Backbone as a printed PyTorch tensor [residue, N CA C, xyz], in Angstrom:
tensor([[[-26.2550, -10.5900, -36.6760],
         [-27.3400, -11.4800, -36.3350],
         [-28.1660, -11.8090, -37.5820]],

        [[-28.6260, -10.9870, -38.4830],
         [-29.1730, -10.9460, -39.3130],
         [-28.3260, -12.2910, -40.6070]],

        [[-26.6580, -11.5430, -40.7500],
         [-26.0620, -12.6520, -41.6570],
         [-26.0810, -14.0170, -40.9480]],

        [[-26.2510, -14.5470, -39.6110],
         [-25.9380, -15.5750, -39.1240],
         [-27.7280, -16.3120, -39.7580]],

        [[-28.6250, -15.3740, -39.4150],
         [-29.7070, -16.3260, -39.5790],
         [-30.5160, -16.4510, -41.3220]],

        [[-29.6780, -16.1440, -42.1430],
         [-29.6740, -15.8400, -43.0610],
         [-28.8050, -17.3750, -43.8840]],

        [[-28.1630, -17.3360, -43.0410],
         [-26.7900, -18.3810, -43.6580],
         [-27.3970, -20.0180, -42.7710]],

        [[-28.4630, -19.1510, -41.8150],
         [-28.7180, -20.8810, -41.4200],
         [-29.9640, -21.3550, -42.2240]],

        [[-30.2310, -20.5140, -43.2410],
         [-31.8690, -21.0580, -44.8180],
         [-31.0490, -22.4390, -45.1590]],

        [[-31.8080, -23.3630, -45.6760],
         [-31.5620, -23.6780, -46.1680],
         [-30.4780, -23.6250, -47.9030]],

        [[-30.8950, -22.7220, -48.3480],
         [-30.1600, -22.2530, -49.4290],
         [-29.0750, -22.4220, -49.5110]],

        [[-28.4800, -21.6140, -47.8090],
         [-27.1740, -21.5420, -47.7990],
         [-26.3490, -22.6720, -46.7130]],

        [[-27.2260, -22.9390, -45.7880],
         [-26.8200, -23.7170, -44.6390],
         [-25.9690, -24.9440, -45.1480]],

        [[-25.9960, -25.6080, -46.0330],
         [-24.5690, -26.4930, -46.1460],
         [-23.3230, -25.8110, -46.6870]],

        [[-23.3580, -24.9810, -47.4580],
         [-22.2040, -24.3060, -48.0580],
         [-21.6370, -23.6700, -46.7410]],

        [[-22.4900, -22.9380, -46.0620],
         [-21.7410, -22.0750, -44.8840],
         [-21.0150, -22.9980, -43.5660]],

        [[-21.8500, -24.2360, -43.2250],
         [-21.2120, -25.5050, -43.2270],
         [-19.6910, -26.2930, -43.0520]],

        [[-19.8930, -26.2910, -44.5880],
         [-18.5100, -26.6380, -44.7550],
         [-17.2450, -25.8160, -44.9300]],

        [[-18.1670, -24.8350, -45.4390],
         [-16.5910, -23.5110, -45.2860],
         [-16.2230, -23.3650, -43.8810]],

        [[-17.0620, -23.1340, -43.1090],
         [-16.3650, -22.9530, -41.9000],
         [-15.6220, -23.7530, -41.3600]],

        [[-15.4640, -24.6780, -41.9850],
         [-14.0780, -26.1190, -41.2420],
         [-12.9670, -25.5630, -41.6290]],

        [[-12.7150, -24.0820, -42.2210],
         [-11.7900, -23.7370, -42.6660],
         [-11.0950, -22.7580, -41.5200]],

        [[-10.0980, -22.9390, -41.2400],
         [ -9.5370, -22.0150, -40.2310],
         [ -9.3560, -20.2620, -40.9800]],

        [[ -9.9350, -19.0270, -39.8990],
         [-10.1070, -18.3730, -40.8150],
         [-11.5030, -17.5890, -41.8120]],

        [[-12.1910, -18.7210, -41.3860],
         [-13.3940, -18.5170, -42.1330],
         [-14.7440, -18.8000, -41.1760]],

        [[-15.1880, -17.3580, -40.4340],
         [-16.0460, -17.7680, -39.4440],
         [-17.2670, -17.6830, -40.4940]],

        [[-18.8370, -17.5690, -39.6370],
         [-20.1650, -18.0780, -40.5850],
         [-20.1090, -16.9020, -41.4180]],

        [[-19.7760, -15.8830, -40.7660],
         [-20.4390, -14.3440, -42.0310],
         [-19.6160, -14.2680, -43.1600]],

        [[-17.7240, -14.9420, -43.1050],
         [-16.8800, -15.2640, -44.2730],
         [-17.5950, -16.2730, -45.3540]],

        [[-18.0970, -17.4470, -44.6710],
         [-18.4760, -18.1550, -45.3080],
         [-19.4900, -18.3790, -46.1830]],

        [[-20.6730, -17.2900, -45.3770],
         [-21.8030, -16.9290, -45.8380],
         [-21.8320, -16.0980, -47.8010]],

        [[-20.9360, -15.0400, -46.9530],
         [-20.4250, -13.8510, -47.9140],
         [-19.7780, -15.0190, -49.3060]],

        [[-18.7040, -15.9740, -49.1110],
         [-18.5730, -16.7060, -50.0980],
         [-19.5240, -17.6380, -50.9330]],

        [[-20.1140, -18.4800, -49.9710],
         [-21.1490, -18.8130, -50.5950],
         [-21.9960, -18.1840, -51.7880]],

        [[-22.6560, -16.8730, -51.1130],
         [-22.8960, -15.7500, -52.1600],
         [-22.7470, -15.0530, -53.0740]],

        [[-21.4880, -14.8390, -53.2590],
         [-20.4350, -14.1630, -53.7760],
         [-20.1470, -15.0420, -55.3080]],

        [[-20.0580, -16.8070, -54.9510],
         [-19.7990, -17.6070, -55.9810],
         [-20.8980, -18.0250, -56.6920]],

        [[-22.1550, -17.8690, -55.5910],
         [-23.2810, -18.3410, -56.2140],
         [-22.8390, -20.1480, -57.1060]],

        [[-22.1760, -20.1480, -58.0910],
         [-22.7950, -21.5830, -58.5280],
         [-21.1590, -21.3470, -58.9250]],

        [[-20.9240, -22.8470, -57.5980],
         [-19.3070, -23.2120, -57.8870],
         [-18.2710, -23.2870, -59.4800]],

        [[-19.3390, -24.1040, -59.8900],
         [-18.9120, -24.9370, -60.7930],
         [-19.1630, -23.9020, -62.5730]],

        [[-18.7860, -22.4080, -61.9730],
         [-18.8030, -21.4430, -62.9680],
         [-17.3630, -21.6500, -63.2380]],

        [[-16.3080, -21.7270, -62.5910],
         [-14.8920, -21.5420, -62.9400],
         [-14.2880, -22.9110, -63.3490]],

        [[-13.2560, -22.9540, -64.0560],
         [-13.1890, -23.9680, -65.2330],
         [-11.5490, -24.5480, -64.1170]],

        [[-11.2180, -23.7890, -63.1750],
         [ -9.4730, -24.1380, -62.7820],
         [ -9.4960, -22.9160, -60.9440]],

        [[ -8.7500, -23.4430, -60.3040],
         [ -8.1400, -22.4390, -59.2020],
         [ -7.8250, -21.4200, -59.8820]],

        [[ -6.9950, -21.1300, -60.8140],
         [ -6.3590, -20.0290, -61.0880],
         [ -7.4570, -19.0460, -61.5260]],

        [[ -8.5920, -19.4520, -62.1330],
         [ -9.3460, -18.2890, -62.5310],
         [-10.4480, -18.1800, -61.1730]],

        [[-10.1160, -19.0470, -60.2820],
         [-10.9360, -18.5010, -59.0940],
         [ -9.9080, -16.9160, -58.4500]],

        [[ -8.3730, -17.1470, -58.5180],
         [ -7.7670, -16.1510, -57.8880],
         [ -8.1570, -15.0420, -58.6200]],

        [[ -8.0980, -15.4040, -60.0600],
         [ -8.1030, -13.6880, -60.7360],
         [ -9.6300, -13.4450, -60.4630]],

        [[-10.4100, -13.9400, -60.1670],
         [-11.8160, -13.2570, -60.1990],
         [-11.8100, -12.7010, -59.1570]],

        [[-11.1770, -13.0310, -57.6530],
         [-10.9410, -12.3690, -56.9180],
         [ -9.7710, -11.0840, -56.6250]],

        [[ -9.1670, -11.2750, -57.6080],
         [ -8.0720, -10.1400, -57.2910],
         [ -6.6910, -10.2850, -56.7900]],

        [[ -6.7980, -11.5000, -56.1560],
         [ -5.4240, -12.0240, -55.7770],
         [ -4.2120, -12.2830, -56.5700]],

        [[ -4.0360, -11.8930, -57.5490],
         [ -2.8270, -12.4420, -58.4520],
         [ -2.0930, -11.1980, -58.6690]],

        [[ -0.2850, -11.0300, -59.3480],
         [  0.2950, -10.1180, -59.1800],
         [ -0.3840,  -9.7820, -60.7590]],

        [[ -0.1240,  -8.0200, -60.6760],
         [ -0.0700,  -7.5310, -62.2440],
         [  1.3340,  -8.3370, -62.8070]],

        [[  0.7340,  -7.7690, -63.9700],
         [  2.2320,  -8.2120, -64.8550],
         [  2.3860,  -7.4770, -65.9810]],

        [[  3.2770,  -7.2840, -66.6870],
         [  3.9200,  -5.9090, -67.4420],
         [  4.5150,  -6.7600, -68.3430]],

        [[  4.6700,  -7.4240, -68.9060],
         [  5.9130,  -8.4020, -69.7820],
         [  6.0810,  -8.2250, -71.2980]],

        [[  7.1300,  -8.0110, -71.3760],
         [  7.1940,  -7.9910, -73.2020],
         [  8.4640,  -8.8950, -73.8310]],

        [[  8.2940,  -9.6780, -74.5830],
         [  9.5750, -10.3650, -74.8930],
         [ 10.5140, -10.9220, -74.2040]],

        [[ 11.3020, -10.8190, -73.3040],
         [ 12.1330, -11.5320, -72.5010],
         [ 12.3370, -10.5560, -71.6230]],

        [[ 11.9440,  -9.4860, -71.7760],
         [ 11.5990,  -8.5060, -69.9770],
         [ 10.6040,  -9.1660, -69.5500]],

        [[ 10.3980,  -9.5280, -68.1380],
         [  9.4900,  -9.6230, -67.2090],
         [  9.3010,  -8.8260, -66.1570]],

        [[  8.2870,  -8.4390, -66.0420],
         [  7.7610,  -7.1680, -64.9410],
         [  6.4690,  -7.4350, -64.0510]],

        [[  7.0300,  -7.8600, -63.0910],
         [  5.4200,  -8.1630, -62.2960],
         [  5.3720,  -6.9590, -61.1670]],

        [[  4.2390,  -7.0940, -60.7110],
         [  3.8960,  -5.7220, -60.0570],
         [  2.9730,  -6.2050, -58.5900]],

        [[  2.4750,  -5.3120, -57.7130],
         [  1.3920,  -5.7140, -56.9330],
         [  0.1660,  -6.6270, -57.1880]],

        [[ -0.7710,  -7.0170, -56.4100],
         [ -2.1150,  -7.7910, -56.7000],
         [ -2.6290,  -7.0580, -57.3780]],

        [[ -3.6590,  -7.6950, -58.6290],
         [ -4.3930,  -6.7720, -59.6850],
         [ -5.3580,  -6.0330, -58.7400]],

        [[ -5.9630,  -6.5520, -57.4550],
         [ -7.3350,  -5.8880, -56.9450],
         [ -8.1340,  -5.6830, -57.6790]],

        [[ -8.5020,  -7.0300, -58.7590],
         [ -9.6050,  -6.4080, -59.7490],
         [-10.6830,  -7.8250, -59.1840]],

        [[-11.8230,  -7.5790, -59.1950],
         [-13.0010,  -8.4710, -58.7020],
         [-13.3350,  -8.0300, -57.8490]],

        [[-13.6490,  -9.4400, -56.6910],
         [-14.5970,  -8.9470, -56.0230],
         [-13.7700,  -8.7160, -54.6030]],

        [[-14.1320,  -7.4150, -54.6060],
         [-13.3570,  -6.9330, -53.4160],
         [-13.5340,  -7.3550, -51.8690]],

        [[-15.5410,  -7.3830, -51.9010],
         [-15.8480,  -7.8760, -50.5910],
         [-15.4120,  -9.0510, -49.5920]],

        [[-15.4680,  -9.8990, -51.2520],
         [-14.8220, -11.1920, -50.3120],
         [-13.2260, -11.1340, -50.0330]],

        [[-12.5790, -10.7940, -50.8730],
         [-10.8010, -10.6040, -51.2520],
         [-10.6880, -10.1020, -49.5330]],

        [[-11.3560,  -8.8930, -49.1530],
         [-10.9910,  -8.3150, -47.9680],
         [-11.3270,  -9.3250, -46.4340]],

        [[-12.4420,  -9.8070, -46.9960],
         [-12.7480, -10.7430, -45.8320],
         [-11.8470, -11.9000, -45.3450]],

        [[-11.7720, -12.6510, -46.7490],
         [-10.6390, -13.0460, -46.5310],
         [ -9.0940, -12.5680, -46.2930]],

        [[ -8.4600, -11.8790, -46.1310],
         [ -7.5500, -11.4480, -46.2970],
         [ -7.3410, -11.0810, -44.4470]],

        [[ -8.6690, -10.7540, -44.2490],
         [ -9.1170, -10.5340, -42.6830],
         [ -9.2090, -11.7670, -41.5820]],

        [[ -9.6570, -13.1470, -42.1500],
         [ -9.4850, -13.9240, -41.1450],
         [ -8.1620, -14.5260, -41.7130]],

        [[ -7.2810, -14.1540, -42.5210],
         [ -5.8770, -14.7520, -42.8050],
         [ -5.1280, -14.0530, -41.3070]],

        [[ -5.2240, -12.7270, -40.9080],
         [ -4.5760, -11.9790, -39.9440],
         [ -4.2960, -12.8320, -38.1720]],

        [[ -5.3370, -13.3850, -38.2900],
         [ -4.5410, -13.9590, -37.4780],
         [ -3.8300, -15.4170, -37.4970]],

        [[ -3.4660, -16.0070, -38.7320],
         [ -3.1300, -17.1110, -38.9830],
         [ -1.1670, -17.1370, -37.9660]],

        [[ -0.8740, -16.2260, -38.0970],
         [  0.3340, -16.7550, -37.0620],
         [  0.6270, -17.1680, -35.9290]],

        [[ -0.8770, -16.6990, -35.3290],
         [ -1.6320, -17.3250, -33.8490],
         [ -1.7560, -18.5600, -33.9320]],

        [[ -2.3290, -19.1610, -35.1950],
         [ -2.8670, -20.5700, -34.9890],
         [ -2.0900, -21.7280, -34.5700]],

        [[ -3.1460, -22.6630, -34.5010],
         [ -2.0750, -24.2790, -33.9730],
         [ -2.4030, -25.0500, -35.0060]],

        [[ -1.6590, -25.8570, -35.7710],
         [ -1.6880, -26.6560, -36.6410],
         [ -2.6030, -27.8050, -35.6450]],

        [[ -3.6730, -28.5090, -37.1070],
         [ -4.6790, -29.3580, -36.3530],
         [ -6.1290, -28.8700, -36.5450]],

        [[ -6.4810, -30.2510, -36.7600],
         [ -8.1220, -29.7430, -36.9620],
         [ -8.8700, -28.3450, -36.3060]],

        [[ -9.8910, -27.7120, -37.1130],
         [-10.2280, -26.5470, -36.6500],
         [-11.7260, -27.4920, -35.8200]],

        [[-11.6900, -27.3570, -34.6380],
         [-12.8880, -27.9180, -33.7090],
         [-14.4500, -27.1410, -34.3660]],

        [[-15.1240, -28.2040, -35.0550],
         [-16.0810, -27.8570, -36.3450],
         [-17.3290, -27.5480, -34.9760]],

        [[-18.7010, -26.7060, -35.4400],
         [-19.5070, -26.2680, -34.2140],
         [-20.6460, -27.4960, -34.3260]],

        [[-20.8690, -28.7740, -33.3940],
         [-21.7000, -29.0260, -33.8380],
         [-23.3190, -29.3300, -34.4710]],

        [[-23.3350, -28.0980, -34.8000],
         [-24.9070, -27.5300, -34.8540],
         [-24.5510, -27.3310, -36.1420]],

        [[-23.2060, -27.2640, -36.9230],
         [-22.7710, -26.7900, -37.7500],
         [-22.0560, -28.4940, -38.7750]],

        [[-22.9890, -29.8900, -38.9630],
         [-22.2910, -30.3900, -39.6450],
         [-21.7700, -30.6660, -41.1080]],

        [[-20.5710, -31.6560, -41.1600],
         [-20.3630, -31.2060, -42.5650],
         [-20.0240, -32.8680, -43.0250]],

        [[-19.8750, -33.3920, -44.1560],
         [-19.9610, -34.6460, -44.4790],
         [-18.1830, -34.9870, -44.7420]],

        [[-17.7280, -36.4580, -44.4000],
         [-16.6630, -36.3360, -44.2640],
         [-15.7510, -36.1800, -45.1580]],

        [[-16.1660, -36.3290, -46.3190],
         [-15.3600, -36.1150, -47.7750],
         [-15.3550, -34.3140, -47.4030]],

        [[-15.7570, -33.5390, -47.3570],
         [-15.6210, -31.8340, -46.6210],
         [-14.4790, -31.8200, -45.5730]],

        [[-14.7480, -32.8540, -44.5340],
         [-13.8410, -32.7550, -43.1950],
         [-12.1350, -32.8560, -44.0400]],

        [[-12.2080, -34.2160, -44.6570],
         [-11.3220, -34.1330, -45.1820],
         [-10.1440, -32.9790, -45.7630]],

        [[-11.2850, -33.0220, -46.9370],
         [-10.7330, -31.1940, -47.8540],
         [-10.0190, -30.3810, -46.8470]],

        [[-11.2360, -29.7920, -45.9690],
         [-10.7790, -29.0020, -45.3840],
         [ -9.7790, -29.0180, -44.1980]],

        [[ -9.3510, -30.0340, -43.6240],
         [ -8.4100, -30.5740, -43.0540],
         [ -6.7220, -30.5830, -43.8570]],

        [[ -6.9170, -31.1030, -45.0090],
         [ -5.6120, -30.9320, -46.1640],
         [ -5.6660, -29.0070, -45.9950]],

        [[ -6.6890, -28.2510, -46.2910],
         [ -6.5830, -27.1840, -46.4980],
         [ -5.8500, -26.3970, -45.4350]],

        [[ -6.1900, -26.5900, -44.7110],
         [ -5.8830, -25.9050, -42.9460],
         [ -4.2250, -26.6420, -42.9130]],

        [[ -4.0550, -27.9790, -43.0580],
         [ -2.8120, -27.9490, -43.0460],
         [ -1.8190, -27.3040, -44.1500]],

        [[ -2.1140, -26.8940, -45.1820],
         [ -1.4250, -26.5990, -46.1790],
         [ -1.3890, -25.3170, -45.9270]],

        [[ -2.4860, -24.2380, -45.6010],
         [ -2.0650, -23.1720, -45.7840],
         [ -1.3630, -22.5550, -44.7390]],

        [[ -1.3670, -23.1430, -43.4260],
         [ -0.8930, -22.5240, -42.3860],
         [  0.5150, -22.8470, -42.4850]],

        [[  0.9130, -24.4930, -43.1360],
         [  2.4270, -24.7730, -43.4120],
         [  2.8770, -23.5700, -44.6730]],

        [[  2.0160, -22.9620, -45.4040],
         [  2.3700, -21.9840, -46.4420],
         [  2.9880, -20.6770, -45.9310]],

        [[  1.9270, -20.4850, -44.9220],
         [  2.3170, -19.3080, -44.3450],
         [  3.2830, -19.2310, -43.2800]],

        [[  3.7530, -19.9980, -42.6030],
         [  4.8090, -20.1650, -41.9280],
         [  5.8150, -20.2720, -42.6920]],

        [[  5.9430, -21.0610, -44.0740],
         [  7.0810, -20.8170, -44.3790],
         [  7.5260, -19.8590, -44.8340]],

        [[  6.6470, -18.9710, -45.7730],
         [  6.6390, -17.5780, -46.4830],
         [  7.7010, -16.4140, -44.9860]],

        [[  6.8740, -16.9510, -44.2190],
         [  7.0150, -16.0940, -43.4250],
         [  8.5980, -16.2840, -42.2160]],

        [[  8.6890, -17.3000, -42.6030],
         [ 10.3370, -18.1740, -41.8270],
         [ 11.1950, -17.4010, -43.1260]],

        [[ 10.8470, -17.5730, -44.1430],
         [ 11.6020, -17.4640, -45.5380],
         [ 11.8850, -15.7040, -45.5190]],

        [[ 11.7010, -14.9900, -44.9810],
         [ 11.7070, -13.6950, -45.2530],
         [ 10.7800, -12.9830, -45.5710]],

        [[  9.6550, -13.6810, -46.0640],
         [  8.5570, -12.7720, -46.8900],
         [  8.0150, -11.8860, -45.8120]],

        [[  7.2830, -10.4950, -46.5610],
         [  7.0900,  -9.9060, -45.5710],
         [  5.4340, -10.3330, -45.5760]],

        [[  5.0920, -10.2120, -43.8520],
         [  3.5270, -10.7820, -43.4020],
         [  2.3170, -10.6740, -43.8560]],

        [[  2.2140,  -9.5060, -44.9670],
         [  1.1550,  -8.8920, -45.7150],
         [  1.3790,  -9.8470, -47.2810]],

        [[  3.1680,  -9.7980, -47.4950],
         [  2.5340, -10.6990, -48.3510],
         [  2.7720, -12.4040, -48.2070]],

        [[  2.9320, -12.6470, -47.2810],
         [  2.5170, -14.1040, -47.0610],
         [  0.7800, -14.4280, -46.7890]],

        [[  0.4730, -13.5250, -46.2830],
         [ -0.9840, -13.1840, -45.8310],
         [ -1.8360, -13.2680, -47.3710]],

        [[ -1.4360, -12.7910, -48.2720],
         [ -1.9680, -12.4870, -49.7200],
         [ -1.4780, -13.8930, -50.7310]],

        [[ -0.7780, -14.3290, -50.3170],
         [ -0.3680, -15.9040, -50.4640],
         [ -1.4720, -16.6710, -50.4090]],

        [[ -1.5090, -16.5010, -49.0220],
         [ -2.3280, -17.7580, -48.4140],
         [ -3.4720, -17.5690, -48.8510]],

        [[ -4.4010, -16.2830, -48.9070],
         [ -5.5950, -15.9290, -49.3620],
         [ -5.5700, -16.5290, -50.5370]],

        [[ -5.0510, -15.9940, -51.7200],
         [ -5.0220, -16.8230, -52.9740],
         [ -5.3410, -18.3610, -53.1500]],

        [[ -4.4910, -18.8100, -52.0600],
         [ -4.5640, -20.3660, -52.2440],
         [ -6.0190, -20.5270, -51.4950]],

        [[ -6.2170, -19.9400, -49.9830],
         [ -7.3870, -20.0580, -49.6180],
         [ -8.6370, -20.3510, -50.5290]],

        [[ -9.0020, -19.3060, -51.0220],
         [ -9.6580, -19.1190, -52.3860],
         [-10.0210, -20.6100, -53.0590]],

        [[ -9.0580, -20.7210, -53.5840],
         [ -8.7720, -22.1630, -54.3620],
         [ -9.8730, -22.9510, -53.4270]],

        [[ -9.1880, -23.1780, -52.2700],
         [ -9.6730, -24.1120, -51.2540],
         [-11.2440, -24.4330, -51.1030]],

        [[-11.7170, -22.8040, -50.9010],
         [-12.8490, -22.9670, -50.8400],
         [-13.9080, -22.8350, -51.7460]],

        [[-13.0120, -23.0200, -53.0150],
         [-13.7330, -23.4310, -54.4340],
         [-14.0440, -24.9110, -54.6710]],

        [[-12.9800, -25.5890, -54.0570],
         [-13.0430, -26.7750, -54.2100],
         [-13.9320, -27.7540, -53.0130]],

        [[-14.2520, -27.1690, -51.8600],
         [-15.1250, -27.1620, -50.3890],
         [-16.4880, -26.9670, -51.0360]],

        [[-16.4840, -25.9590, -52.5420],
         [-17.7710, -25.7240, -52.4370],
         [-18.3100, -26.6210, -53.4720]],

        [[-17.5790, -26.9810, -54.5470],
         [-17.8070, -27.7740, -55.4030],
         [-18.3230, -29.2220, -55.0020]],

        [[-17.4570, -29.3230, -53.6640],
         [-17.9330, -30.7190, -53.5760],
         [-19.2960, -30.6950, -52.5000]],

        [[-19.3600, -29.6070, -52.1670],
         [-21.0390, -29.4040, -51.2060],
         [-22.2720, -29.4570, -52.3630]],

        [[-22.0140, -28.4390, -53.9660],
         [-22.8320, -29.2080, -55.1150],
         [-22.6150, -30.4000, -55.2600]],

        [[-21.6200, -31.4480, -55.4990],
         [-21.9270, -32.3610, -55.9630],
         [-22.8720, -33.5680, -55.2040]],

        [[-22.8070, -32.9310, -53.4140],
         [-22.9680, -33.4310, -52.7830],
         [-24.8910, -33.3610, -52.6990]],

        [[-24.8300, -32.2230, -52.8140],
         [-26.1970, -31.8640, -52.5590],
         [-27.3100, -32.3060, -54.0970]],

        [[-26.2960, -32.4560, -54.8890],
         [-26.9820, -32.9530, -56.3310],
         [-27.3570, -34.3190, -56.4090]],

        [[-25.9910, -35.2750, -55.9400],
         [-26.7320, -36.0930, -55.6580],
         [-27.4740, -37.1210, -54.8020]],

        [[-27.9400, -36.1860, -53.6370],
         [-28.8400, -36.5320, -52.5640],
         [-30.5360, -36.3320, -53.3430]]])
């Protein structure tokens, strides 16, 4: 109760917003991200959004050996887990807009995003998961890319809010 009315301040109330059009990402995920990134437009690419979170494999490599290993688990753990938590039930889902709350709106350049997003990752994870992969790590897949997603959800809620 406390994170819900916390995430409806102003401060945070558009970021939490638009993340939540994300399947996966109820208000306290979204909240927690919001927070977590504080100011989008710190990371220069997706890829250094994954490693700040932890999502990427180690790697061991020397010369023409290659050695990759498990996720580094280095960052920020709180969110890595949260997410990783509303990924669990992604094999339940139905492809198709996530029905947004409307007390909860978001501007349509967001609807958008997050619409490409929801379709991409759930087609990700189905295939990972048609393909053999095992569910934990298709699940750690999708998070990764998730991530991305809602770097780019949040970026455009600054640009949005900058120039209003």
């Amino acid at each position: 109760a406390l994170v819900a009315e916390e995430a409806g301040k102003p401060r945070w109330k558009p970021y939490v917003d638009a993340l939540t059009r994300l399947k996966g990402v109820d208000v306290q995920t979204a909240f927690l991200a919001a927070a977590e990134f504080g100011d989008f437009s710190r990371f220069a690419s997706g890829r250094k959004v994954s490693c700040w979170i932890g999502a990427v494999p180690s790697e061991s490599s020397s010369g023409p050996r290659e050695s990759r290993g498990g996720i580094t688990k280095d960052g920020n753990s709180h969110l890595r887990r949260a997410l990783v938590e509303g990924c669990c039930s992604l094999g339940s889902r139905v492809r198709g807009p996530k029905r947004g709350d409307p007390a909860r709106p978001a501007s349509a350049a967001v609807e958008r995003i997050a619409a490409a997003g929801n379709e991409r990752l759930l087609g990700r994870y189905g295939h990972l998961v048609g393909a053999g992969v095992h569910a934990n790590k298709a699940r750690m897949a999708v998070v990764r890319e998730m991530v991305r997603w809602i770097w780019v959800i949040g970026l455009q809620v600054q640009s949005e809010l900058a120039a209003a």
